[in-house]
PDB file of C-alpha atoms in Angstrom:
ATOM      1  CA  MET G   2      42.095  16.351  14.555  1.00  0.00           C
ATOM      2  CA  PHE G   3      39.698  19.397  15.497  1.00  0.00           C
ATOM      3  CA  MET G   4      39.741  20.481  11.958  1.00  0.00           C
ATOM      4  CA  LYS G   5      38.367  17.393  10.428  1.00  0.00           C
ATOM      5  CA  LYS G   6      35.758  17.152  13.274  1.00  0.00           C
ATOM      6  CA  TYR G   7      34.629  20.650  11.867  1.00  0.00           C
ATOM      7  CA  PHE G   8      34.751  20.000   8.587  1.00  0.00           C
ATOM      8  CA  PHE G   9      32.602  17.212   8.599  1.00  0.00           C
ATOM      9  CA  LEU G  10      30.237  18.650  10.788  1.00  0.00           C
ATOM     10  CA  ILE G  11      29.883  21.512   7.785  1.00  0.00           C
ATOM     11  CA  PHE G  12      29.997  18.487   5.462  1.00  0.00           C
ATOM     12  CA  SER G  13      26.764  17.290   7.209  1.00  0.00           C
ATOM     13  CA  CYS G  14      25.192  20.040   7.615  1.00  0.00           C
ATOM     14  CA  SER G  15      25.329  21.317   3.450  1.00  0.00           C
ATOM     15  CA  LEU G  16      24.124  18.090   2.889  1.00  0.00           C
ATOM     16  CA  PHE G  17      21.156  18.095   5.227  1.00  0.00           C
ATOM     17  CA  LEU G  18      20.317  21.459   3.788  1.00  0.00           C
ATOM     18  CA  LEU G  19      20.261  20.232   0.536  1.00  0.00           C
ATOM     19  CA  ILE G  20      18.345  17.128   0.705  1.00  0.00           C
ATOM     20  CA  SER G  21      15.746  18.661   2.899  1.00  0.00           C
ATOM     21  CA  CYS G  22      15.443  21.793   0.172  1.00  0.00           C
ATOM     22  CA  ASP G  23      14.476  19.011  -2.540  1.00  0.00           C
ATOM     23  CA  ASP G  24      11.075  20.181  -3.312  1.00  0.00           C
ATOM     24  CA  ASN G  25      10.000  16.983  -4.819  1.00  0.00           C
ATOM     25  CA  ILE G  26       7.567  15.497  -2.474  1.00  0.00           C
ATOM     26  CA  VAL G  27       5.929  11.762  -2.946  1.00  0.00           C
ATOM     27  CA  THR G  28       3.003  10.662  -2.740  1.00  0.00           C
ATOM     28  CA  ILE G  29       2.114   6.661  -3.194  1.00  0.00           C
ATOM     29  CA  GLU G  30      -1.550   5.453  -3.148  1.00  0.00           C
ATOM     30  CA  GLY G  31      -1.872   1.303  -2.678  1.00  0.00           C
ATOM     31  CA  VAL G  32      -4.157  -1.292  -0.852  1.00  0.00           C
ATOM     32  CA  SER G  33      -3.611  -3.256   2.097  1.00  0.00           C
ATOM     33  CA  PHE G  34      -5.045  -5.915   4.119  1.00  0.00           C
ATOM     34  CA  MET G  35      -5.966  -7.064   7.502  1.00  0.00           C
ATOM     35  CA  ASN G  36      -6.413 -10.831   7.835  1.00  0.00           C
ATOM     36  CA  GLU G  37      -8.966 -11.417  10.534  1.00  0.00           C
ATOM     37  CA  THR G  38      -9.324 -15.314   9.827  1.00  0.00           C
ATOM     38  CA  ASP G  39      -7.659 -18.082  11.013  1.00  0.00           C
ATOM     39  CA  TYR G  40      -6.361 -19.140   8.142  1.00  0.00           C
ATOM     40  CA  GLU G  41      -3.647 -18.307   4.894  1.00  0.00           C
ATOM     41  CA  VAL G  42      -5.192 -16.169   2.771  1.00  0.00           C
ATOM     42  CA  LYS G  43      -4.013 -15.247  -0.862  1.00  0.00           C
ATOM     43  CA  VAL G  44      -4.216 -12.066  -3.198  1.00  0.00           C
ATOM     44  CA  SER G  45      -3.153 -11.820  -6.495  1.00  0.00           C
ATOM     45  CA  PHE G  46      -3.113  -8.308  -8.059  1.00  0.00           C
ATOM     46  CA  ILE G  47      -2.138  -7.702 -12.344  1.00  0.00           C
ATOM     47  CA  TYR G  48      -0.510  -4.183 -12.581  1.00  0.00           C
ATOM     48  CA  ASP G  49      -1.516  -1.787 -15.463  1.00  0.00           C
ATOM     49  CA  SER G  50       2.023  -3.091 -17.068  1.00  0.00           C
ATOM     50  CA  GLY G  51       0.447  -6.709 -16.856  1.00  0.00           C
ATOM     51  CA  LYS G  52       2.678  -8.053 -14.355  1.00  0.00           C
ATOM     52  CA  HIS G  53       1.187 -10.149 -11.966  1.00  0.00           C
ATOM     53  CA  ASP G  54       2.014  -9.784  -8.128  1.00  0.00           C
ATOM     54  CA  SER G  55       0.787 -12.172  -5.133  1.00  0.00           C
ATOM     55  CA  LEU G  56       0.779 -11.733  -1.536  1.00  0.00           C
ATOM     56  CA  LEU G  57       0.698 -14.478   1.220  1.00  0.00           C
ATOM     57  CA  MET G  58      -0.742 -13.500   4.547  1.00  0.00           C
ATOM     58  CA  ALA G  59      -0.421 -16.015   7.565  1.00  0.00           C
ATOM     59  CA  LYS G  60      -3.213 -15.987  10.232  1.00  0.00           C
ATOM     60  CA  LYS G  61      -4.366 -12.688  11.653  1.00  0.00           C
ATOM     61  CA  GLY G  62      -2.193 -10.036  11.236  1.00  0.00           C
ATOM     62  CA  PHE G  63      -1.744  -6.503   8.730  1.00  0.00           C
ATOM     63  CA  TYR G  64      -0.357  -6.997   5.516  1.00  0.00           C
ATOM     64  CA  TYR G  65       1.081  -4.451   2.871  1.00  0.00           C
ATOM     65  CA  GLY G  66      -0.230  -5.166  -0.307  1.00  0.00           C
ATOM     66  CA  PHE G  67       0.250  -3.412  -3.402  1.00  0.00           C
ATOM     67  CA  ASN G  68       1.557   0.168  -4.278  1.00  0.00           C
ATOM     68  CA  LEU G  69      -0.942   0.949  -7.216  1.00  0.00           C
ATOM     69  CA  PHE G  70       0.596   5.249  -7.856  1.00  0.00           C
ATOM     70  CA  SER G  71       3.737   7.156  -6.981  1.00  0.00           C
ATOM     71  CA  TYR G  72       3.418  10.800  -7.985  1.00  0.00           C
ATOM     72  CA  ASP G  73       4.713  14.288  -7.589  1.00  0.00           C
ATOM     73  CA  TYR G  74       2.315  15.611  -4.469  1.00  0.00           C
ATOM     74  CA  ASN G  75       2.225  18.760  -6.180  1.00  0.00           C
ATOM     75  CA  LYS G  76       0.772  17.660  -9.411  1.00  0.00           C
ATOM     76  CA  LYS G  77      -1.716  15.046  -8.819  1.00  0.00           C
ATOM     77  CA  VAL G  78      -4.769  14.581  -6.173  1.00  0.00           C
ATOM     78  CA  ILE G  79      -5.336  11.559  -4.124  1.00  0.00           C
ATOM     79  CA  MET G  80      -7.190   8.449  -5.772  1.00  0.00           C
ATOM     80  CA  ASP G  81     -10.447   9.203  -5.987  1.00  0.00           C
ATOM     81  CA  SER G  82     -13.080   6.024  -5.657  1.00  0.00           C
ATOM     82  CA  THR G  83     -13.399   5.465  -9.294  1.00  0.00           C
ATOM     83  CA  VAL G  84      -9.585   4.791  -9.922  1.00  0.00           C
ATOM     84  CA  LEU G  85      -9.188   2.838  -6.719  1.00  0.00           C
ATOM     85  CA  LEU G  86     -12.626   0.835  -7.921  1.00  0.00           C
ATOM     86  CA  ASN G  87     -11.074   0.434 -11.003  1.00  0.00           C
ATOM     87  CA  GLN G  88      -7.714  -1.240  -9.862  1.00  0.00           C
ATOM     88  CA  ILE G  89      -9.685  -3.586  -7.326  1.00  0.00           C
ATOM     89  CA  LYS G  90     -11.572  -5.116 -10.357  1.00  0.00           C
ATOM     90  CA  ARG G  91      -7.893  -6.706 -10.702  1.00  0.00           C
ATOM     91  CA  LEU G  92      -7.910  -8.149  -7.041  1.00  0.00           C
ATOM     92  CA  LYS G  93      -8.233 -11.821  -6.617  1.00  0.00           C
ATOM     93  CA  ILE G  94      -8.843 -12.866  -2.703  1.00  0.00           C
ATOM     94  CA  PHE G  95      -8.386 -16.300  -1.987  1.00  0.00           C
ATOM     95  CA  ARG G  96      -7.964 -19.633   0.354  1.00  0.00           C
ATOM     96  CA  VAL G  97      -6.944 -23.228  -0.355  1.00  0.00           C
ATOM     97  CA  ALA G  98      -8.591 -25.735   1.662  1.00  0.00           C
ATOM     98  CA  ASN G  99      -8.175 -29.393   1.207  1.00  0.00           C
ATOM     99  CA  ASN G 100      -6.953 -28.978  -2.442  1.00  0.00           C
ATOM    100  CA  ASP G 101      -9.691 -26.840  -3.367  1.00  0.00           C
ATOM    101  CA  THR G 102      -9.548 -22.877  -4.001  1.00  0.00           C
ATOM    102  CA  ILE G 103     -12.368 -20.842  -2.190  1.00  0.00           C
ATOM    103  CA  TYR G 104     -12.518 -17.332  -3.833  1.00  0.00           C
ATOM    104  CA  VAL G 105     -14.399 -14.288  -2.145  1.00  0.00           C
ATOM    105  CA  ASN G 106     -16.842 -12.895  -4.237  1.00  0.00           C
ATOM    106  CA  PRO G 107     -15.880  -9.675  -5.289  1.00  0.00           C
ATOM    107  CA  ILE G 108     -19.034  -8.191  -4.152  1.00  0.00           C
ATOM    108  CA  LYS G 109     -17.675  -8.464  -0.974  1.00  0.00           C
ATOM    109  CA  TYR G 110     -14.592  -5.774  -1.772  1.00  0.00           C
ATOM    110  CA  ASN G 111     -15.785  -3.852  -4.854  1.00  0.00           C
ATOM    111  CA  LYS G 112     -17.397  -1.073  -2.997  1.00  0.00           C
ATOM    112  CA  PHE G 113     -16.185   2.235  -2.019  1.00  0.00           C
ATOM    113  CA  ASN G 114     -16.978   1.921   1.763  1.00  0.00           C
ATOM    114  CA  TYR G 115     -15.574  -1.497   2.409  1.00  0.00           C
ATOM    115  CA  TRP G 116     -12.061   0.147   1.897  1.00  0.00           C
ATOM    116  CA  ASN G 117     -10.846   2.062   4.942  1.00  0.00           C
ATOM    117  CA  GLU G 118      -8.277   5.113   3.764  1.00  0.00           C
ATOM    118  CA  TYR G 119      -5.533   6.013   5.585  1.00  0.00           C
ATOM    119  CA  ILE G 120      -3.022   8.876   5.209  1.00  0.00           C
ATOM    120  CA  THR G 121       0.560   8.939   6.679  1.00  0.00           C
ATOM    121  CA  VAL G 122       3.183  11.480   6.286  1.00  0.00           C
ATOM    122  CA  ASP G 123       6.666  10.675   6.848  1.00  0.00           C
ATOM    123  CA  MET G 124       9.192  13.593   6.175  1.00  0.00           C
ATOM    124  CA  LYS G 125       7.471  15.314   3.096  1.00  0.00           C
ATOM    125  CA  ASP G 126       6.752  12.001   1.603  1.00  0.00           C
ATOM    126  CA  ARG G 127       2.775  10.680   2.091  1.00  0.00           C
ATOM    127  CA  THR G 128       1.047   7.352   1.726  1.00  0.00           C
ATOM    128  CA  ASN G 129      -2.482   6.527   1.248  1.00  0.00           C
ATOM    129  CA  TYR G 130      -3.314   3.010   1.535  1.00  0.00           C
ATOM    130  CA  TYR G 131      -7.002   1.764   1.361  1.00  0.00           C
ATOM    131  CA  VAL G 132      -6.825  -1.268   3.641  1.00  0.00           C
ATOM    132  CA  LEU G 133      -9.599  -4.260   3.620  1.00  0.00           C
ATOM    133  CA  SER G 134     -10.309  -6.076   6.356  1.00  0.00           C
ATOM    134  CA  ILE G 135     -10.794 -10.126   5.394  1.00  0.00           C
ATOM    135  CA  THR G 136     -13.104 -12.249   7.401  1.00  0.00           C
ATOM    136  CA  PRO G 137     -14.248 -15.498   7.577  1.00  0.00           C
ATOM    137  CA  ASP G 138     -17.656 -14.947   6.416  1.00  0.00           C
ATOM    138  CA  MET G 139     -16.050 -13.018   3.314  1.00  0.00           C
ATOM    139  CA  PHE G 140     -15.371 -16.946   2.232  1.00  0.00           C
ATOM    140  CA  GLU G 141     -18.891 -17.918   2.420  1.00  0.00           C
TER     141      GLU G 141
END
């Protein structure tokens, strides 16, 4: 019984060392949203590949949006404002009220300073998210 526990301990430690020695550090770049309204908000996005994706946000809350890029941390720098703004052009933010679709004018979110950058690191992976606060006045 002691040998089985000892073998399992050595195996577990070896596996942990193998995993932790991996030099592949991943960075994910994306956009997220803070719904500060009292109504459902929808966001649609078209990826570079042409794939359509959408997000439904209930009233007031934080929502993960869309992963735009994923790459080896050591091979590329953080997404700059030009790249972000080119991706934002593919967003449509809207809500439905009384069978009418009300779109947010892109002028209200198509500048870099409208987005707040958040960087998180989990173990060796990094996530850079740009977060847009969606407020009621955006629908006016």
